[in-house]
Coordinates of C-alpha atoms in Angstrom, one line a residue:
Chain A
X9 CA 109.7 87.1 92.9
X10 CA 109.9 89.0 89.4
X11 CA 109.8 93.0 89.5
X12 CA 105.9 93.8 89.3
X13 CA 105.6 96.8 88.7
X14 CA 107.2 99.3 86.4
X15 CA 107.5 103.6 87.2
X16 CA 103.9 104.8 86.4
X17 CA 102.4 102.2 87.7
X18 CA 99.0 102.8 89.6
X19 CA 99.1 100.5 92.8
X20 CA 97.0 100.3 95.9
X21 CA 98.5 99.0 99.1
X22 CA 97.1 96.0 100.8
X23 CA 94.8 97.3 103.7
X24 CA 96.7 94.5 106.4
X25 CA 96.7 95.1 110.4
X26 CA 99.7 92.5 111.2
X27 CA 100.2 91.4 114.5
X28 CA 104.2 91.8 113.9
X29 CA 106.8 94.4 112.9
X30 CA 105.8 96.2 109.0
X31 CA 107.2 99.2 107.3
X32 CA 104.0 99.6 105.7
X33 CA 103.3 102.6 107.9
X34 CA 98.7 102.8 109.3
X35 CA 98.4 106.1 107.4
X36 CA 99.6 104.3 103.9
X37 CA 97.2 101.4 104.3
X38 CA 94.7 100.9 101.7
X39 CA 96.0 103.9 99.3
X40 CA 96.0 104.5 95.7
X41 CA 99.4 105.7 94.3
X42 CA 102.1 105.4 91.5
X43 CA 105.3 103.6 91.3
X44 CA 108.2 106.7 90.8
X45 CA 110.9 103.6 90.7
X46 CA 111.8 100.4 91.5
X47 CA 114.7 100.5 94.6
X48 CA 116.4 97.1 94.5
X49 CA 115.5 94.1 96.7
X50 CA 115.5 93.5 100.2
X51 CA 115.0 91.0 102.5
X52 CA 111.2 91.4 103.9
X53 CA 111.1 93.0 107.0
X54 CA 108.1 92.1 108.3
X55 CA 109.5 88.2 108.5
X56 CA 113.2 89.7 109.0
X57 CA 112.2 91.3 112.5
X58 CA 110.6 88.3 113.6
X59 CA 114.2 86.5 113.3
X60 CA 113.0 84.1 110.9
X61 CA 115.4 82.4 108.1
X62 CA 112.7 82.5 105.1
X63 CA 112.4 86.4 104.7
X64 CA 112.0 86.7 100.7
X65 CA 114.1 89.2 98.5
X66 CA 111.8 91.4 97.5
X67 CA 111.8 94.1 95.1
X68 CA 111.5 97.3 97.0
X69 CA 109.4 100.2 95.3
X70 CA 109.1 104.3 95.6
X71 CA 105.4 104.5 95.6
X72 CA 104.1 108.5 95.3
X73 CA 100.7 109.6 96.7
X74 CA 98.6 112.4 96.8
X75 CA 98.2 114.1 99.9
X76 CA 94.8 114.4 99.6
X77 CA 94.4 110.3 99.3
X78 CA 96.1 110.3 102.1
X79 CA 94.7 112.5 104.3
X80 CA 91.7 113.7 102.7
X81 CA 92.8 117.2 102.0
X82 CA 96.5 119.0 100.9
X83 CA 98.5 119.3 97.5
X84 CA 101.7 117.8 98.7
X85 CA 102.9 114.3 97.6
X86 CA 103.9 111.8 100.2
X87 CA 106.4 109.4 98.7
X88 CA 107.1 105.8 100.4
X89 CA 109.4 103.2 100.1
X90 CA 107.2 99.8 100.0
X91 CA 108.1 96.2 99.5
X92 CA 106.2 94.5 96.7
X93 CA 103.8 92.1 98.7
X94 CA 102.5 95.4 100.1
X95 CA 101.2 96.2 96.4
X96 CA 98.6 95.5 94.4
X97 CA 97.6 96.6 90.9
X98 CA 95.0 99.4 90.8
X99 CA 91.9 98.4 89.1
X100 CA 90.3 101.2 87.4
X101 CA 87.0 99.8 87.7
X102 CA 87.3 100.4 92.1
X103 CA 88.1 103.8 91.2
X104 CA 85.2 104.9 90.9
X105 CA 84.0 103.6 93.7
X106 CA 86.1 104.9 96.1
X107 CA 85.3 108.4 94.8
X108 CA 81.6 107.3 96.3
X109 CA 82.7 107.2 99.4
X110 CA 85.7 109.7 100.2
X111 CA 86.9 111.2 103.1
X112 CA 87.8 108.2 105.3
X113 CA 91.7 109.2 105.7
X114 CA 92.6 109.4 109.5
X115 CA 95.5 111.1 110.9
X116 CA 97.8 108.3 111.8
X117 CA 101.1 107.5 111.2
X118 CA 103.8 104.6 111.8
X119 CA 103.4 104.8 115.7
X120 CA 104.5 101.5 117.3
X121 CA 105.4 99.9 113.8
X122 CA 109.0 101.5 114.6
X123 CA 112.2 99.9 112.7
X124 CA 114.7 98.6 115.4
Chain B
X27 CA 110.4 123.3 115.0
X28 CA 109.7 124.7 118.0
X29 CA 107.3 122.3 119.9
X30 CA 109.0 121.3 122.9
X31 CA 110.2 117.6 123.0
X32 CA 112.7 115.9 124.8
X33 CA 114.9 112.3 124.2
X34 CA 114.9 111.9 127.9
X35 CA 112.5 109.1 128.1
X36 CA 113.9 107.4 125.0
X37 CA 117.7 107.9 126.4
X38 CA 116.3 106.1 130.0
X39 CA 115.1 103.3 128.4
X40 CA 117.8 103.0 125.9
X41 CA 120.4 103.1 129.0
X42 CA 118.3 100.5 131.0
X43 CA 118.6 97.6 127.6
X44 CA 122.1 98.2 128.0
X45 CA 122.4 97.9 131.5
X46 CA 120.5 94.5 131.2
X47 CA 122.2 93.4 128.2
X48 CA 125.6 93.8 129.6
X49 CA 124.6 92.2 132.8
X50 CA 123.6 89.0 131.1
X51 CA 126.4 88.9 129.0
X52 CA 124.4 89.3 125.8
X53 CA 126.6 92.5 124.3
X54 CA 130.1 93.8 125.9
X55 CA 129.8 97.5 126.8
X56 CA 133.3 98.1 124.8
X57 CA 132.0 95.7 121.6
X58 CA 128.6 98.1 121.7
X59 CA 131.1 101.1 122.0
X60 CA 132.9 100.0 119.1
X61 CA 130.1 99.5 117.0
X62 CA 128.6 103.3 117.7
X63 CA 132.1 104.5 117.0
X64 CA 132.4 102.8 113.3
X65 CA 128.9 104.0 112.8
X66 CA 129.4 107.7 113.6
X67 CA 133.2 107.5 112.8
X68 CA 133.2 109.8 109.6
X69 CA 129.7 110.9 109.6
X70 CA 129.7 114.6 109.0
X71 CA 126.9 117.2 107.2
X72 CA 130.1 118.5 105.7
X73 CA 130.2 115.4 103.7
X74 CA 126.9 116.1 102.3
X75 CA 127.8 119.9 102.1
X76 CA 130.5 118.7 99.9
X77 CA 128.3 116.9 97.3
X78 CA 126.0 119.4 96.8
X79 CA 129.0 121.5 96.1
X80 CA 130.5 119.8 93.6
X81 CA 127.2 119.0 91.8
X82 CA 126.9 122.8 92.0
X83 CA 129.8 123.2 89.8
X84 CA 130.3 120.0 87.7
X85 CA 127.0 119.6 85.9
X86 CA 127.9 115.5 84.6
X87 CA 128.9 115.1 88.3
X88 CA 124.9 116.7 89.1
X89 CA 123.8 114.4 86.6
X90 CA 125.2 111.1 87.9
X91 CA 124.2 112.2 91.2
X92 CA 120.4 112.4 90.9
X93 CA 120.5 109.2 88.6
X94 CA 122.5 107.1 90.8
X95 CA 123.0 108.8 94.0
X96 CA 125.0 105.3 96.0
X97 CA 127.8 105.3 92.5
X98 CA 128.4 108.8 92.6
X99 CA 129.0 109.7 96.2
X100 CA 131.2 106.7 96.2
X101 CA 133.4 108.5 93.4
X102 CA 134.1 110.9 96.5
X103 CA 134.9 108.4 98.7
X104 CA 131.4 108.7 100.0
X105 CA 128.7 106.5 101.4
X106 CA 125.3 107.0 103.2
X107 CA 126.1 104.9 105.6
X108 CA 124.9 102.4 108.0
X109 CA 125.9 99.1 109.2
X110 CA 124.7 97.6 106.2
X111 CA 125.2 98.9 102.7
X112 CA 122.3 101.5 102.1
X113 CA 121.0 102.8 98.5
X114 CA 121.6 106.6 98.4
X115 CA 118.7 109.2 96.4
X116 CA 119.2 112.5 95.8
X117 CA 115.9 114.2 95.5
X118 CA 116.3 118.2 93.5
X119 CA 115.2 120.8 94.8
X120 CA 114.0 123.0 91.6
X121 CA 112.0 126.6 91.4
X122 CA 108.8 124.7 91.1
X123 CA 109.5 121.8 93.4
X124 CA 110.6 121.4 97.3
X125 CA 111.7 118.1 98.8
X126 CA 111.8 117.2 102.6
X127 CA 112.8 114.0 104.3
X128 CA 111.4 112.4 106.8
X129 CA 111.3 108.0 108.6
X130 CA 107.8 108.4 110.1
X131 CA 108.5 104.8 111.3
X132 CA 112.0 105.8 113.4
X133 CA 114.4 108.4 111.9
X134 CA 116.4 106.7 109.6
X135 CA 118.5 108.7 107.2
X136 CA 121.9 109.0 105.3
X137 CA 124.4 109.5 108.8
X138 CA 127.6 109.3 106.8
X139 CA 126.1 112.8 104.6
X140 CA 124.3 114.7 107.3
X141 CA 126.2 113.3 110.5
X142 CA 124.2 112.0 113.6
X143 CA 120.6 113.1 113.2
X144 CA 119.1 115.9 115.2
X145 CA 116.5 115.4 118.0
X146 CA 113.9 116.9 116.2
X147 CA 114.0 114.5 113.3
X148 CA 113.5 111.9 115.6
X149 CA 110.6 113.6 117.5
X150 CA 106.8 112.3 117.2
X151 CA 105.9 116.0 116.1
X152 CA 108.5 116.0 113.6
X153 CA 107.6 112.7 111.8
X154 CA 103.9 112.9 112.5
X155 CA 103.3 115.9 110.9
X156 CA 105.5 116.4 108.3
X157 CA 104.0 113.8 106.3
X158 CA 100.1 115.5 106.9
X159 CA 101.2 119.5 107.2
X160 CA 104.5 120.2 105.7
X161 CA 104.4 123.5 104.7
X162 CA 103.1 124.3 108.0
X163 CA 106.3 122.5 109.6
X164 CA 108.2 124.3 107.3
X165 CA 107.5 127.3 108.4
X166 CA 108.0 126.5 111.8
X167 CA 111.5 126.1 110.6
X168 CA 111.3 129.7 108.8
X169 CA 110.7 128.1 105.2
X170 CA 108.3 129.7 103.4
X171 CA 107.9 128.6 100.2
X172 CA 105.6 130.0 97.5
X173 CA 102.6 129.3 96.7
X174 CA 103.0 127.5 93.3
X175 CA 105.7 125.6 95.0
X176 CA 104.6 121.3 95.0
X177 CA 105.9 119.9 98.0
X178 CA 107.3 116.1 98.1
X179 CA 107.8 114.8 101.3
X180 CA 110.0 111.5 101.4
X181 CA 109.5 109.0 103.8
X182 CA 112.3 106.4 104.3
X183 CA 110.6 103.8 105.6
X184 CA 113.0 100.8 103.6
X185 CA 116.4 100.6 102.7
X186 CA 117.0 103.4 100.8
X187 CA 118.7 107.3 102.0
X188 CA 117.2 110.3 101.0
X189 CA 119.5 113.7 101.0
X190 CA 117.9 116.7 98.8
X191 CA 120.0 118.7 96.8
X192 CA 119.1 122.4 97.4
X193 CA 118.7 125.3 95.2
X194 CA 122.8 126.8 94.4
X195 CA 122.0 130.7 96.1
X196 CA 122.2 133.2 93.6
X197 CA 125.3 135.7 93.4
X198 CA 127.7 132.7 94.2
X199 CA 129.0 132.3 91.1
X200 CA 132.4 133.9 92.3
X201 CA 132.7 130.7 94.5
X202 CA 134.7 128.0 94.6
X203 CA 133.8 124.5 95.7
X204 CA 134.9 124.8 99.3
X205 CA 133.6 128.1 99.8
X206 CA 130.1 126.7 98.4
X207 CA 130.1 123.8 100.5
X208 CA 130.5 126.6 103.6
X209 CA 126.9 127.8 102.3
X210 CA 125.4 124.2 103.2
X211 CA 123.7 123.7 106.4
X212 CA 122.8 120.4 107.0
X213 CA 119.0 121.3 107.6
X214 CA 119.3 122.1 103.8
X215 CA 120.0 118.8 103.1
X216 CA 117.0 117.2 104.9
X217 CA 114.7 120.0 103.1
X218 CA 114.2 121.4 106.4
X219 CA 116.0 124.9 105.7
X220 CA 116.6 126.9 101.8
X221 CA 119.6 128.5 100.7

């Protein structure tokens, strides 16, 4: 898989509910942020945990994002480290959009999505 | 922090897999008690106290640092760790800018810089809400940063460490590398405590 995305980048994360282990934590589903850098490639985890022999390299990004896309309110920055399958490129044109209809952010983080 | 919490339940059912493992002959108890020792076997906060140091006083070495964190810890002999080779960021602390690390996931983070992790990084109150109310956590752990100070919280949730370089105290200028890296708690290092 080539390297995507480049720093300054605007990405959204894919809004997925997998059955199966992700390190695409709930509260980071479905957000708008920007690449800070590209990490280096790993093996997927998602298809790693599950002990299967075809887990891609990926590249691995840090992806910045407001707090208040986050969580609806706050002026911190939340930064994550996300594998490039759970990227997509922003459109511009959803922007707006969203702005319509803010405020949908619920408190919830990685919970049973734990790392072994 | 100072909401209670306890590893009790997490310790009981860690203990129980063990039992269970070693009883079907999956794992030997002394090959499992090998493993833990190479994995904690040099993992100190003095190592990371010892980095910040010397980026405190060699300003190329502070350089190569936040641009390549894994390359120039290795030039001390330094790793973050793990049992699999791990990419290593330092993250700068600056008047204008405060970082703080967190694995909302599980509590990974760089073992070989900060040694073995305190409970309350592991905690659900710790990764829950740093991510959503950090400067309230903060000050929980007496951190009170100003107002105008943009906080970035890091969360590991890949491969790569995070260790934040703090602030060098002022009137240390007197001080040599050693006696700096006394100055160095390892809280400072997660983002959790200022100098």
């Amino acid at each position: 898989m080539s390297d995507r995305f480049s720093a300054g980048a605007r990405v959204r994360t894919v809004h997925h509910d997998p059955p199966h282990h992700t390190r695409l934590p709930r509260y980071a589903r479905g957000k708008r942020g920007t690449v800070v850098e590209p990490e280096g490639r790993a093996l997927l985890a998602d298809r790693n945990a599950q002990g299967r022999g075809d887990a891609p390299l990926e590249q691995v990004y840090a992806v910045s994002f407001p707090a208040r896309e986050l969580w609806g309110e706050g002026d911190h920055d939340v930064v994550l480290d996300l594998f490039e399958s759970y990227l997509e490129d922003d459109d511009p044109g959803d922007r707006a959009e969203a702005a319509a209809a803010p405020g949908t952010s619920r408190a919830q983080t990685g919970g049973k999505d734990g790392k072994p | 922090m100072t909401g209670g919490h306890t590893d009790a339940d997490i310790s009981r059912r860690v203990r129980r897999l063990e039992t269970l493992l070693e009883d079907r002959g999956i794992v030997a108890g002394a090959a499992l008690d090998e493993t833990l020792d190479a994995f904690l076997s040099g993992a100190s906060p003095a190592n990371g106290a010892r980095v910040v140091a010397r980026a405190w006083t060699d300003a190329d070495f502070r350089t190569r640092l936040l641009a390549d964190g894994t390359s120039a810890v290795a030039e001390l002999g330094l790793s973050a760790g793990g049992v699999q080779p791990q990419r290593l960021r330092v993250v700068e602390n600056t008047p204008d800018t405060h970082n703080v690390v967190v694995c909302t996931l599980c509590s990974c983070y760089p073992v070989r810089l900060l040694g073995p992790s305190p409970s309350w990084y592991k905690s659900e109150a710790y990764r829950s809400r740093v991510v959503r109310e950090p400067r309230a956590v903060l000050e929980e752990f007496g951190v009170r940063l100003p107002d105008a100070t943009r906080i970035t919280v890091w969360d590991s949730t890949s491969e790569t460490r995070y260790m934040v370089l703090p602030m060098r105290p002022s009137g240390t200028s007197h001080l040599d590398e050693p006696a700096l890296a006394r100055l160095v708690p390892r809280n400072a290092l997660i983002g959790t405590a200022v100098l």
